[in-house]
Short mmCIF file of C-alpha atoms and ligand atoms in Angstrom, two decimals:
data_model
loop_
_atom_site.label_atom_id
_atom_site.label_comp_id
_atom_site.label_asym_id
_atom_site.label_seq_id
_atom_site.Cartn_x
_atom_site.Cartn_y
_atom_site.Cartn_z
CA UNK A 1 173.24 33.90 80.51
CA UNK A 2 171.95 30.38 81.12
CA UNK A 3 171.77 28.56 84.44
CA UNK A 4 171.05 25.06 83.25
CA UNK A 5 172.68 24.12 79.97
CA UNK A 6 170.26 21.26 79.44
CA UNK A 7 167.25 23.53 79.60
CA UNK A 8 168.90 26.80 78.52
CA UNK A 9 167.16 28.74 81.32
CA UNK A 10 167.13 32.45 80.50
CA UNK A 11 168.39 34.34 83.62
CA UNK A 12 167.56 37.84 82.47
CA UNK A 13 164.44 39.94 82.00
CA UNK A 14 163.19 40.93 78.56
CA UNK A 15 162.79 44.69 78.10
CA UNK A 16 162.24 46.20 74.66
CA UNK A 17 163.66 43.16 72.90
CA UNK A 18 166.85 43.15 75.01
CA UNK A 19 167.79 40.64 77.73
CA UNK A 20 168.76 42.71 80.78
CA UNK A 21 170.13 42.23 84.28
CA UNK A 22 169.44 44.56 87.17
CA UNK A 23 171.19 47.93 87.35
CA UNK A 24 171.16 47.63 91.16
CA UNK A 25 174.64 47.42 92.74
CA UNK A 26 176.26 47.81 89.35
CA UNK A 27 179.59 47.78 91.14
CA UNK A 28 178.94 44.14 92.15
CA UNK A 29 179.87 41.98 89.22
CA UNK A 30 177.03 39.82 87.91
CA UNK A 31 179.42 36.91 87.75
CA UNK A 32 180.24 37.10 91.47
CA UNK A 33 179.42 33.85 93.25
CA UNK A 34 177.79 35.65 96.19
CA UNK A 35 174.21 36.52 95.27
CA UNK A 36 173.63 40.22 95.98
CA UNK A 37 170.15 41.77 96.22
CA UNK A 38 170.09 42.48 92.52
CA UNK A 39 169.22 38.83 91.96
CA UNK A 40 166.38 36.58 93.09
CA UNK A 41 167.18 32.89 93.43
CA UNK A 42 164.65 30.33 92.21
CA UNK A 43 164.50 26.90 93.85
CA UNK A 44 163.18 23.53 92.76
CA UNK A 45 160.22 22.90 95.11
CA UNK A 46 160.98 19.16 95.14
CA UNK A 47 164.63 19.42 96.19
CA UNK A 48 165.04 23.03 97.42
CA UNK A 49 168.09 23.19 95.15
CA UNK A 50 168.76 26.56 93.47
CA UNK A 51 167.96 26.16 89.78
CA UNK A 52 168.82 29.67 88.68
CA UNK A 53 168.32 33.34 89.37
CA UNK A 54 166.58 36.31 87.80
CA UNK A 55 167.30 40.02 88.09
CA UNK A 56 165.54 42.38 90.51
CA UNK A 57 164.78 45.26 88.15
CA UNK A 58 164.79 48.79 89.51
CA UNK A 59 162.05 51.41 89.31
CA UNK A 60 164.08 53.24 86.66
CA UNK A 61 164.31 50.08 84.59
CA UNK A 62 160.56 49.63 84.94
CA UNK A 63 159.90 53.18 83.79
CA UNK A 64 162.10 52.54 80.75
CA UNK A 65 160.17 49.34 80.07
CA UNK A 66 156.82 51.14 80.22
CA UNK A 67 158.06 53.84 77.82
CA UNK A 68 159.36 51.20 75.43
CA UNK A 69 156.06 49.31 75.58
CA UNK A 70 154.20 52.55 74.80
CA UNK A 71 156.36 53.27 71.74
CA UNK A 72 155.99 49.68 70.59
CA UNK A 73 152.19 49.84 71.04
CA UNK A 74 151.82 52.75 68.63
CA UNK A 75 153.65 50.73 65.97
CA UNK A 76 152.11 47.32 66.70
CA UNK A 77 148.54 48.62 66.54
CA UNK A 78 149.19 49.80 62.97
CA UNK A 79 150.22 46.33 61.87
CA UNK A 80 147.25 44.83 59.99
CA UNK A 81 145.32 42.40 62.19
CA UNK A 82 145.94 39.49 59.84
CA UNK A 83 149.70 40.05 60.20
CA UNK A 84 149.44 40.25 63.99
CA UNK A 85 147.54 36.96 63.95
CA UNK A 86 150.09 35.37 61.62
CA UNK A 87 152.85 36.34 64.04
CA UNK A 88 150.90 34.74 66.90
CA UNK A 89 150.53 31.61 64.76
CA UNK A 90 154.32 31.46 64.39
CA UNK A 91 154.67 31.82 68.18
CA UNK A 92 152.19 28.95 68.64
CA UNK A 93 154.17 26.75 66.25
CA UNK A 94 157.43 27.55 68.05
CA UNK A 95 155.94 26.57 71.42
CA UNK A 96 154.56 23.30 70.06
CA UNK A 97 157.95 22.47 68.59
CA UNK A 98 159.65 23.20 71.94
CA UNK A 99 156.97 21.68 74.24
CA UNK A 100 159.20 19.01 75.86
CA UNK A 101 161.83 21.54 76.97
CA UNK A 102 159.16 24.01 78.12
CA UNK A 103 157.43 21.28 80.12
CA UNK A 104 160.70 20.28 81.79
CA UNK A 105 161.38 23.91 82.74
CA UNK A 106 157.84 24.17 84.14
CA UNK A 107 158.21 20.99 86.22
CA UNK A 108 161.67 22.05 87.40
CA UNK A 109 160.44 25.35 88.84
CA UNK A 110 156.82 24.56 89.77
CA UNK A 111 157.00 20.86 90.69
CA UNK A 112 153.99 19.43 88.87
CA UNK A 113 154.30 15.99 87.23
CA UNK A 114 155.79 16.16 83.73
CA UNK A 115 152.61 14.74 82.20
CA UNK A 116 150.64 17.65 83.71
CA UNK A 117 153.32 20.09 82.59
CA UNK A 118 153.08 18.82 79.01
CA UNK A 119 149.32 19.23 79.27
CA UNK A 120 149.74 22.79 80.51
CA UNK A 121 152.09 23.67 77.65
CA UNK A 122 149.51 22.35 75.18
CA UNK A 123 146.75 24.27 77.00
CA UNK A 124 148.88 27.44 77.05
CA UNK A 125 149.61 27.08 73.32
CA UNK A 126 145.89 26.63 72.61
CA UNK A 127 145.19 30.18 73.84
CA UNK A 128 147.67 31.53 71.27
CA UNK A 129 146.14 29.32 68.59
CA UNK A 130 142.67 30.62 69.49
CA UNK A 131 143.66 34.30 69.24
CA UNK A 132 145.71 33.73 66.09
CA UNK A 133 142.34 33.46 64.30
CA UNK A 134 141.56 36.87 62.75
CA UNK A 135 137.85 36.13 63.14
CA UNK A 136 138.06 36.72 66.90
CA UNK A 137 138.67 40.39 66.05
CA UNK A 138 135.44 40.84 64.10
CA UNK A 139 133.83 43.47 66.34
CA UNK A 140 133.01 46.52 64.17
CA UNK A 141 129.56 47.56 62.98
CA UNK A 142 127.96 50.03 60.59
CA UNK A 143 124.72 51.36 62.08
CA UNK A 144 121.82 52.10 59.67
CA UNK A 145 120.58 55.14 61.62
CA UNK A 146 122.67 57.94 60.11
CA UNK A 147 122.14 60.43 57.31
CA UNK A 148 123.67 57.87 54.95
CA UNK A 149 123.82 54.07 55.24
CA UNK A 150 127.52 54.27 56.14
CA UNK A 151 127.75 57.36 58.30
CA UNK A 152 127.62 55.69 61.73
CA UNK A 153 130.52 53.38 62.50
CA UNK A 154 131.24 51.48 65.70
CA UNK A 155 134.77 50.15 65.81
CA UNK A 156 136.96 48.33 68.35
CA UNK A 157 140.45 49.60 69.08
CA UNK A 158 143.28 48.24 71.24
CA UNK A 159 143.40 49.64 74.78
CA UNK A 160 147.16 50.35 74.69
CA UNK A 161 149.96 49.34 77.06
CA UNK A 162 148.80 46.43 79.23
CA UNK A 163 150.32 44.82 82.32
CA UNK A 164 149.90 41.24 83.48
CA UNK A 165 150.75 39.90 86.93
CA UNK A 166 150.53 36.13 87.16
CA UNK A 167 150.68 33.31 89.73
CA UNK A 168 153.05 30.37 90.14
CA UNK A 169 150.58 27.51 89.79
CA UNK A 170 150.17 27.60 85.99
CA UNK A 171 153.29 29.47 84.88
CA UNK A 172 152.64 28.94 81.16
CA UNK A 173 148.86 29.09 80.68
CA UNK A 174 148.37 32.15 82.90
CA UNK A 175 150.83 34.02 80.68
CA UNK A 176 149.50 33.11 77.22
CA UNK A 177 145.85 33.48 78.37
CA UNK A 178 146.62 37.20 78.74
CA UNK A 179 149.35 37.89 76.18
CA UNK A 180 147.64 36.21 73.21
CA UNK A 181 144.41 38.28 73.21
CA UNK A 182 146.31 41.45 74.11
CA UNK A 183 148.68 41.14 71.16
CA UNK A 184 145.92 40.01 68.79
CA UNK A 185 143.99 43.15 69.74
CA UNK A 186 147.05 45.32 68.96
CA UNK A 187 148.15 46.05 72.52
CA UNK A 188 151.63 45.77 73.97
CA UNK A 189 152.19 43.80 77.17
CA UNK A 190 154.44 43.86 80.25
CA UNK A 191 154.32 40.56 82.16
CA UNK A 192 155.43 40.07 85.76
CA UNK A 193 155.51 36.32 86.47
CA UNK A 194 155.53 34.92 90.01
CA UNK A 195 158.97 34.95 91.66
CA UNK A 196 158.77 31.18 92.21
CA UNK A 197 158.27 30.45 88.51
CA UNK A 198 159.88 33.01 86.18
CA UNK A 199 161.71 30.69 83.81
CA UNK A 200 158.67 29.37 81.94
CA UNK A 201 157.55 32.91 81.15
CA UNK A 202 161.06 33.88 80.01
CA UNK A 203 161.27 30.80 77.78
CA UNK A 204 157.91 31.66 76.20
CA UNK A 205 159.14 35.23 75.61
CA UNK A 206 162.30 33.93 73.94
CA UNK A 207 160.16 31.96 71.50
CA UNK A 208 157.97 35.02 70.94
CA UNK A 209 161.02 37.03 69.83
CA UNK A 210 162.05 34.20 67.50
CA UNK A 211 158.52 34.16 66.05
CA UNK A 212 158.84 37.83 65.14
CA UNK A 213 156.94 39.59 67.91
CA UNK A 214 158.59 43.02 67.76
CA UNK A 215 160.79 44.50 70.49
CA UNK A 216 158.74 46.14 73.22
CA UNK A 217 155.47 44.44 72.25
CA UNK A 218 156.06 41.65 74.78
CA UNK A 219 158.20 42.36 77.86
CA UNK A 220 158.80 39.99 80.81
CA UNK A 221 160.05 41.73 83.94
CA UNK A 222 161.29 40.19 87.17
CA UNK A 223 161.83 41.73 90.56
CA UNK A 224 160.26 42.66 93.85
CA UNK A 225 156.48 42.61 93.60
CA UNK A 226 156.06 46.01 95.25
CA UNK A 227 158.62 47.67 92.93
CA UNK A 228 157.25 46.13 89.73
CA UNK A 229 153.63 46.40 90.78
CA UNK A 230 154.06 49.91 92.10
CA UNK A 231 155.47 51.29 88.85
CA UNK A 232 152.91 49.47 86.71
CA UNK A 233 149.89 50.55 88.76
CA UNK A 234 151.06 54.16 89.19
CA UNK A 235 151.83 54.77 85.51
CA UNK A 236 149.11 56.47 83.46
CA UNK A 237 150.77 54.99 80.36
CA UNK A 238 149.60 51.55 81.50
CA UNK A 239 145.93 51.43 80.50
CA UNK A 240 145.05 47.90 81.62
CA UNK A 241 146.02 45.46 84.33
CA UNK A 242 145.20 41.77 84.05
CA UNK A 243 145.88 40.02 87.36
CA UNK A 244 145.61 36.38 88.27
CA UNK A 245 146.25 35.45 91.86
CA UNK A 246 144.79 35.63 95.33
CA UNK A 247 141.75 37.71 96.13
CA UNK A 248 143.66 39.75 98.69
CA UNK A 249 146.32 40.87 96.24
CA UNK A 250 143.64 41.41 93.62
CA UNK A 251 141.81 43.84 95.89
CA UNK A 252 145.08 45.64 96.65
CA UNK A 253 146.01 46.01 92.98
CA UNK A 254 142.52 47.12 92.00
CA UNK A 255 142.76 49.94 94.55
CA UNK A 256 146.25 50.85 93.31
CA UNK A 257 144.89 51.12 89.75
CA UNK A 258 142.00 53.41 90.77
CA UNK A 259 143.88 56.74 90.50
CA UNK A 260 144.65 56.07 86.82
CA UNK A 261 141.31 54.36 86.14
CA UNK A 262 142.89 51.36 84.43
CA UNK A 263 140.74 48.66 82.84
CA UNK A 264 140.93 45.56 85.06
CA UNK A 265 140.71 41.82 84.60
CA UNK A 266 140.87 39.97 87.91
CA UNK A 267 141.07 36.17 88.03
CA UNK A 268 141.14 35.54 91.75
CA UNK A 269 140.74 32.87 94.40
CA UNK A 270 138.22 30.08 94.27
CA UNK A 271 136.35 27.73 96.59
CA UNK A 272 134.55 25.36 94.23
CA UNK A 273 131.81 23.19 95.73
CA UNK A 274 131.61 19.64 94.30
CA UNK A 275 128.08 18.34 94.86
CA UNK A 276 127.27 14.62 94.59
CA UNK A 277 123.49 14.46 94.29
CA UNK A 278 121.34 11.48 95.31
CA UNK A 279 120.90 10.50 91.66
CA UNK A 280 124.61 10.80 90.76
CA UNK A 281 126.59 8.11 88.97
CA UNK A 282 128.91 7.57 91.95
CA UNK A 283 131.74 6.00 89.99
CA UNK A 284 131.70 8.90 87.53
CA UNK A 285 131.62 11.34 90.45
CA UNK A 286 134.67 9.68 92.01
CA UNK A 287 136.57 10.02 88.75
CA UNK A 288 135.50 13.66 88.47
CA UNK A 289 136.62 14.24 92.05
CA UNK A 290 140.09 12.86 91.31
CA UNK A 291 140.35 14.92 88.09
CA UNK A 292 139.28 18.12 89.78
CA UNK A 293 140.72 17.90 93.29
CA UNK A 294 144.21 16.48 92.77
CA UNK A 295 145.34 18.27 89.59
CA UNK A 296 148.60 20.12 90.38
CA UNK A 297 148.39 18.60 93.89
CA UNK A 298 145.24 20.62 94.48
CA UNK A 299 147.01 23.92 93.70
CA UNK A 300 144.49 24.99 91.10
CA UNK A 301 142.02 27.86 91.33
CA UNK A 302 139.17 25.75 89.91
CA UNK A 303 139.92 22.66 92.02
CA UNK A 304 136.96 21.18 93.78
CA UNK A 305 137.52 22.57 97.28
CA UNK A 306 134.96 20.80 99.52
CA UNK A 307 132.64 17.94 98.54
CA UNK A 308 128.95 18.05 99.45
CA UNK A 309 127.62 14.49 99.25
CA UNK A 310 123.97 13.54 99.63
CA UNK A 311 123.38 11.29 102.66
CA UNK A 312 122.06 8.47 100.52
CA UNK A 313 125.35 8.08 98.58
CA UNK A 314 127.82 9.43 101.19
CA UNK A 315 129.39 6.14 102.32
CA UNK A 316 129.59 4.70 98.82
CA UNK A 317 131.24 7.85 97.46
CA UNK A 318 133.63 8.16 100.43
CA UNK A 319 134.73 4.50 100.31
CA UNK A 320 135.31 4.56 96.54
CA UNK A 321 137.14 7.89 96.67
CA UNK A 322 139.45 6.77 99.51
CA UNK A 323 140.32 3.59 97.62
CA UNK A 324 141.36 5.63 94.54
CA UNK A 325 143.16 8.39 96.48
CA UNK A 326 145.32 5.84 98.32
CA UNK A 327 146.69 4.74 94.94
CA UNK A 328 147.95 8.21 93.94
CA UNK A 329 151.74 8.17 93.51
CA UNK A 330 153.81 10.88 95.21
CA UNK A 331 157.19 11.87 93.87
CA UNK A 332 159.25 14.37 91.90
CA UNK A 333 157.57 15.69 88.79
CA UNK A 334 160.34 14.30 86.54
CA UNK A 335 159.84 10.75 87.86
CA UNK A 336 157.69 8.35 85.86
CA UNK A 337 154.16 7.44 87.01
CA UNK A 338 154.01 10.29 89.56
CA UNK A 339 150.58 11.85 90.13
CA UNK A 340 151.29 14.18 93.07
CA UNK A 341 154.21 16.60 93.16
CA UNK A 342 155.42 18.81 96.01
CA UNK A 343 153.55 21.89 97.19
CA UNK A 344 155.15 25.11 96.05
CA UNK A 345 156.72 26.15 99.33
CA UNK A 346 156.80 25.77 103.12
CA UNK A 347 154.05 28.35 103.65
CA UNK A 348 151.68 26.35 101.46
CA UNK A 349 152.45 23.15 103.39
CA UNK A 350 152.00 24.86 106.76
CA UNK A 351 148.61 26.25 105.68
CA UNK A 352 147.37 22.82 104.58
CA UNK A 353 148.56 21.28 107.86
CA UNK A 354 146.67 23.95 109.80
CA UNK A 355 143.46 23.38 107.83
CA UNK A 356 143.59 19.63 108.46
CA UNK A 357 144.35 20.13 112.16
CA UNK A 358 141.38 22.51 112.47
CA UNK A 359 139.08 19.96 110.79
CA UNK A 360 140.23 17.12 113.04
CA UNK A 361 139.84 19.32 116.10
CA UNK A 362 136.23 19.93 115.05
CA UNK A 363 135.46 16.24 114.59
CA UNK A 364 136.52 15.30 111.06
CA UNK A 365 137.86 11.78 110.46
CA UNK A 366 141.07 11.30 108.46
CA UNK A 367 140.22 8.40 106.13
CA UNK A 368 143.63 8.61 104.36
CA UNK A 369 146.63 10.95 104.31
CA UNK A 370 146.38 13.82 106.78
CA UNK A 371 150.05 14.73 107.06
CA UNK A 372 153.27 15.48 105.19
CA UNK A 373 154.93 12.61 103.38
CA UNK A 374 157.30 10.91 105.80
CA UNK A 375 159.96 10.54 103.12
CA UNK A 376 159.88 14.09 101.75
CA UNK A 377 158.52 16.98 103.79
CA UNK A 378 157.78 19.07 100.68
CA UNK A 379 154.84 16.79 99.89
CA UNK A 380 151.44 16.54 101.53
CA UNK A 381 149.89 13.08 101.33
CA UNK A 382 146.56 13.11 99.43
CA UNK A 383 143.90 13.28 102.11
CA UNK A 384 140.18 12.49 102.45
CA UNK A 385 138.37 13.87 105.51
CA UNK A 386 134.88 12.55 106.32
CA UNK A 387 132.26 14.09 108.63
CA UNK A 388 133.48 17.53 107.59
CA UNK A 389 131.18 20.48 108.31
CA UNK A 390 130.72 23.97 106.93
CA UNK A 391 132.18 25.41 110.14
CA UNK A 392 135.62 24.03 109.33
CA UNK A 393 138.33 26.23 107.77
CA UNK A 394 139.00 23.65 105.03
CA UNK A 395 135.40 24.13 103.86
CA UNK A 396 135.22 27.90 104.29
CA UNK A 397 138.69 28.68 102.86
CA UNK A 398 140.48 27.80 99.62
CA UNK A 399 142.68 24.80 100.56
CA UNK A 400 145.12 24.90 97.63
CA UNK A 401 146.38 21.43 98.54
CA UNK A 402 145.50 17.72 98.07
CA UNK A 403 142.82 17.57 100.80
CA UNK A 404 139.21 16.50 100.13
CA UNK A 405 136.76 17.29 102.95
CA UNK A 406 133.41 15.50 102.53
CA UNK A 407 130.34 17.27 103.95
CA UNK A 408 127.01 15.42 104.28
CA UNK A 409 123.80 17.03 103.09
CA UNK A 410 120.18 15.99 102.69
CA UNK A 411 118.42 19.29 101.96
CA UNK A 412 119.36 20.60 98.49
CA UNK A 413 117.68 23.97 98.91
CA UNK A 414 119.40 24.49 102.24
CA UNK A 415 122.75 23.57 100.73
CA UNK A 416 122.34 26.01 97.85
CA UNK A 417 121.33 28.76 100.28
CA UNK A 418 124.46 28.15 102.36
CA UNK A 419 126.70 28.10 99.27
CA UNK A 420 125.29 31.47 98.25
CA UNK A 421 126.95 32.88 101.39
CA UNK A 422 130.42 32.01 100.08
CA UNK A 423 132.47 35.05 99.02
CA UNK A 424 134.17 33.13 96.22
CA UNK A 425 132.34 32.46 92.97
CA UNK A 426 134.73 30.97 90.44
CA UNK A 427 133.62 27.41 89.66
CA UNK A 428 131.25 24.70 90.90
CA UNK A 429 130.68 21.06 90.00
CA UNK A 430 127.81 18.65 90.48
CA UNK A 431 126.85 15.14 89.47
CA UNK A 432 123.23 14.44 88.70
CA UNK A 433 121.29 12.65 85.99
CA UNK A 434 117.98 14.48 86.35
CA UNK A 435 117.46 17.23 83.79
CA UNK A 436 115.35 19.32 86.13
CA UNK A 437 117.97 19.22 88.86
CA UNK A 438 120.74 19.93 86.34
CA UNK A 439 118.92 23.03 85.09
CA UNK A 440 118.09 24.16 88.63
CA UNK A 441 121.59 23.80 90.07
CA UNK A 442 123.31 25.21 86.97
CA UNK A 443 121.24 28.37 87.35
CA UNK A 444 121.29 28.69 91.14
CA UNK A 445 125.02 28.21 91.76
CA UNK A 446 126.51 31.74 91.99
CA UNK A 447 129.75 31.13 90.09
CA UNK A 448 131.32 31.94 86.73
CA UNK A 449 131.71 28.35 85.55
CA UNK A 450 129.78 25.11 86.23
CA UNK A 451 130.91 21.55 85.52
CA UNK A 452 127.97 19.14 85.16
CA UNK A 453 128.99 15.48 85.48
CA UNK A 454 132.61 16.48 84.87
CA UNK A 455 135.52 17.70 86.98
CA UNK A 456 137.41 19.35 84.12
CA UNK A 457 136.04 22.54 82.56
CA UNK A 458 138.96 24.62 81.28
CA UNK A 459 139.37 25.33 77.56
CA UNK A 460 140.73 28.22 75.49
CA UNK A 461 137.41 28.48 73.66
CA UNK A 462 135.35 29.35 76.75
CA UNK A 463 135.05 32.51 78.88
CA UNK A 464 137.05 31.56 82.00
CA UNK A 465 136.41 33.65 85.09
CA UNK A 466 134.40 34.20 88.23
CA UNK A 467 131.99 36.43 90.10
CA UNK A 468 131.91 38.01 93.57
CA UNK A 469 135.33 37.77 95.29
CA UNK A 470 136.67 35.54 92.48
CA UNK A 471 137.10 38.54 90.27
CA UNK A 472 135.84 40.18 87.11
CA UNK A 473 136.35 39.80 83.39
CA UNK A 474 136.83 36.69 81.31
CA UNK A 475 139.79 35.00 79.62
CA UNK A 476 139.46 32.84 76.53
CA UNK A 477 136.79 32.53 73.91
CA UNK A 478 135.13 35.43 72.15
CA UNK A 479 134.79 37.31 75.46
CA UNK A 480 138.52 37.16 76.24
CA UNK A 481 139.50 39.65 73.52
CA UNK A 482 136.99 42.23 74.79
CA UNK A 483 139.25 42.76 77.80
CA UNK A 484 141.85 44.36 75.49
CA UNK A 485 139.56 46.46 73.26
CA UNK A 486 137.88 49.83 73.58
CA UNK A 487 134.77 50.74 71.58
CA UNK A 488 134.82 53.91 69.45
CA UNK A 489 131.85 55.45 67.67
CA UNK A 490 132.57 57.43 64.50
CA UNK A 491 129.97 59.56 62.72
CA UNK A 492 130.92 60.42 59.15
CA UNK A 493 129.41 63.47 57.43
CA UNK A 494 130.14 64.69 53.93
N1 NAD B 501 141.02 32.72 88.97
C1 NAD B 501 142.08 32.22 88.35
O1 NAD B 501 142.09 32.04 87.12
C2 NAD B 501 143.31 31.87 89.14
C3 NAD B 501 144.33 31.18 88.49
C4 NAD B 501 145.48 30.84 89.24
C5 NAD B 501 145.59 31.19 90.59
N2 NAD B 501 144.57 31.86 91.17
C6 NAD B 501 144.65 32.19 92.59
O2 NAD B 501 145.97 32.65 92.94
C7 NAD B 501 146.28 32.23 94.27
C8 NAD B 501 147.59 31.47 94.27
O3 NAD B 501 148.55 32.13 93.48
P1 NAD B 501 149.65 33.02 94.18
O4 NAD B 501 150.00 32.47 95.51
O5 NAD B 501 150.75 33.27 93.20
O6 NAD B 501 148.83 34.38 94.40
P2 NAD B 501 149.43 35.78 94.88
O7 NAD B 501 148.28 36.68 94.84
O8 NAD B 501 150.21 35.66 96.14
O9 NAD B 501 150.49 36.21 93.74
C9 NAD B 501 150.08 36.34 92.42
C10 NAD B 501 151.04 37.30 91.72
O10 NAD B 501 150.91 38.57 92.33
C11 NAD B 501 152.18 39.06 92.68
N3 NAD B 501 152.03 39.98 93.79
C12 NAD B 501 151.85 39.69 95.09
N4 NAD B 501 151.75 40.82 95.82
C13 NAD B 501 151.91 41.86 94.95
C14 NAD B 501 151.95 43.29 95.05
N5 NAD B 501 151.80 43.90 96.24
N6 NAD B 501 152.13 44.04 93.94
C15 NAD B 501 152.30 43.44 92.74
N7 NAD B 501 152.27 42.09 92.56
C16 NAD B 501 152.08 41.33 93.66
C17 NAD B 501 152.99 37.83 92.97
O11 NAD B 501 154.38 38.11 92.89
C18 NAD B 501 152.52 36.91 91.85
O12 NAD B 501 153.20 37.24 90.66
C19 NAD B 501 145.14 31.35 94.71
O13 NAD B 501 144.24 32.09 95.49
C20 NAD B 501 144.47 30.94 93.42
O14 NAD B 501 143.11 30.64 93.58
C21 NAD B 501 143.42 32.20 90.49
O1 LIG B 502 144.62 27.76 88.66
C1 LIG B 502 144.03 28.35 87.82
C2 LIG B 502 144.00 27.94 86.39
O2 LIG B 502 143.25 28.91 85.70
C3 LIG B 502 143.44 26.58 86.28
S1 LIG B 502 143.14 26.05 84.65
O3 LIG B 502 144.42 25.45 84.17
O4 LIG B 502 142.75 27.20 83.82
O5 LIG B 502 142.08 25.05 84.75
#
């Protein structure tokens, strides 16, 4: 069942290798024009046009999915690791071959410029490529402390049935960043993508089937968050939840997983400080600010949130940044030369408007932007606010929009002390050319990831994740596979 023949959007969920619709209201024909509550409509954030619909699976269908994933796990874990990795390599190749179509699906449902969508598809594929290397699974050890040189073994084993719940802002990378290590480890996976962006996940799953990933090993379910999430968190068969999304939902899901003591990976909200020190290369810092702040129209967890600019370079940085921001092109993601796409929905736009209004009410100056685009209300014009302070909501809260508040500072120690009060701890950035300051700030910033003289830090080879309210666990790199493994000690005696 395809909604858009050009893109071959898959309008069904994938359960145990079968494309399924909802069993809700089975009396209502799935071909009826009126959309009943067994379907969820997906809209293009740029045009608000309906681009397709996905089924609202029932609790019973979710229970069936969990049972199928459990059966598939016990078979998949017995497949030799090299074969599992070879299957992932085929999936990677299939995605690379289909990257243009995948990017167009991503832009259609999420809104980001096609160039960024192509970049995300490549980034998403790189996680599969990374975990298709059998070497990432080298974890076992033989301890020399037993009765014989080989009587004490420490081995790593797959956790079992895993669940992933993912956000709308990176609808490809947030899927493969979880599925690739899980499947490499020998686990099976049930993915619930965000309701705004299900089609990218379903397209990736289609390619996974074609690459030979067995039925039930990868499942992509769609439906009401509480129904899907409730069955996944309540089930003792599900041994692991990997969640990427807001801190509030992360806390809720962590509590829901407590009764069954699931392993958790939580990639949550951010509030990345971007510090321009007195010895910064200001031009480089401006470029880093553009790279970090305006990617995906600011709807990125590791976006620079507020800028802390030393007094001595404040005007120079602000003037140069405003000049560059004014040149950013707004438009639909499928239009050429566009840098800034629409925000994901009306709620996101309203929140950004409120944050800007709060800042202005407290004395901030709007140097550019500051409002929705006059031509298309789904866009927020890239904005630079000067004379921002740490009392403003846009500094204290995650903006998740194209707004750059600039805060002055002169006392580095005082700034670091104030940043330590932030509840988020995902990423931080700073520009400096003094080794001592670079070492000091890199160590004293309480975050999971630090960008020094760069605004772009993400890579499949590194452990991506945060501390404090930004979550726990890491995705990518050697550490990323640990999230899907359990350690077992075996003592052998004759
Ligand atoms: N740390 C990271 O790597 C990372 C990456 C991307 C996004 N994020 C964060 O995610 C947030 C934006 O994404 P979002 O708006 O999709 O977040 P969100 O928390 O609203 O939703 C994330 C996912 O959780 C699901 N969900 C919501 N309530 C649920 C419930 N009660 N039970 C089960 N599932 C539920 C949603 O349907 C979606 O699939 C931002 O805070 C951003 O910082 C973090
Ligand atoms: O929004 C969160 C993503 O993890 C950002 S990135 O693509 O990994 O940099």
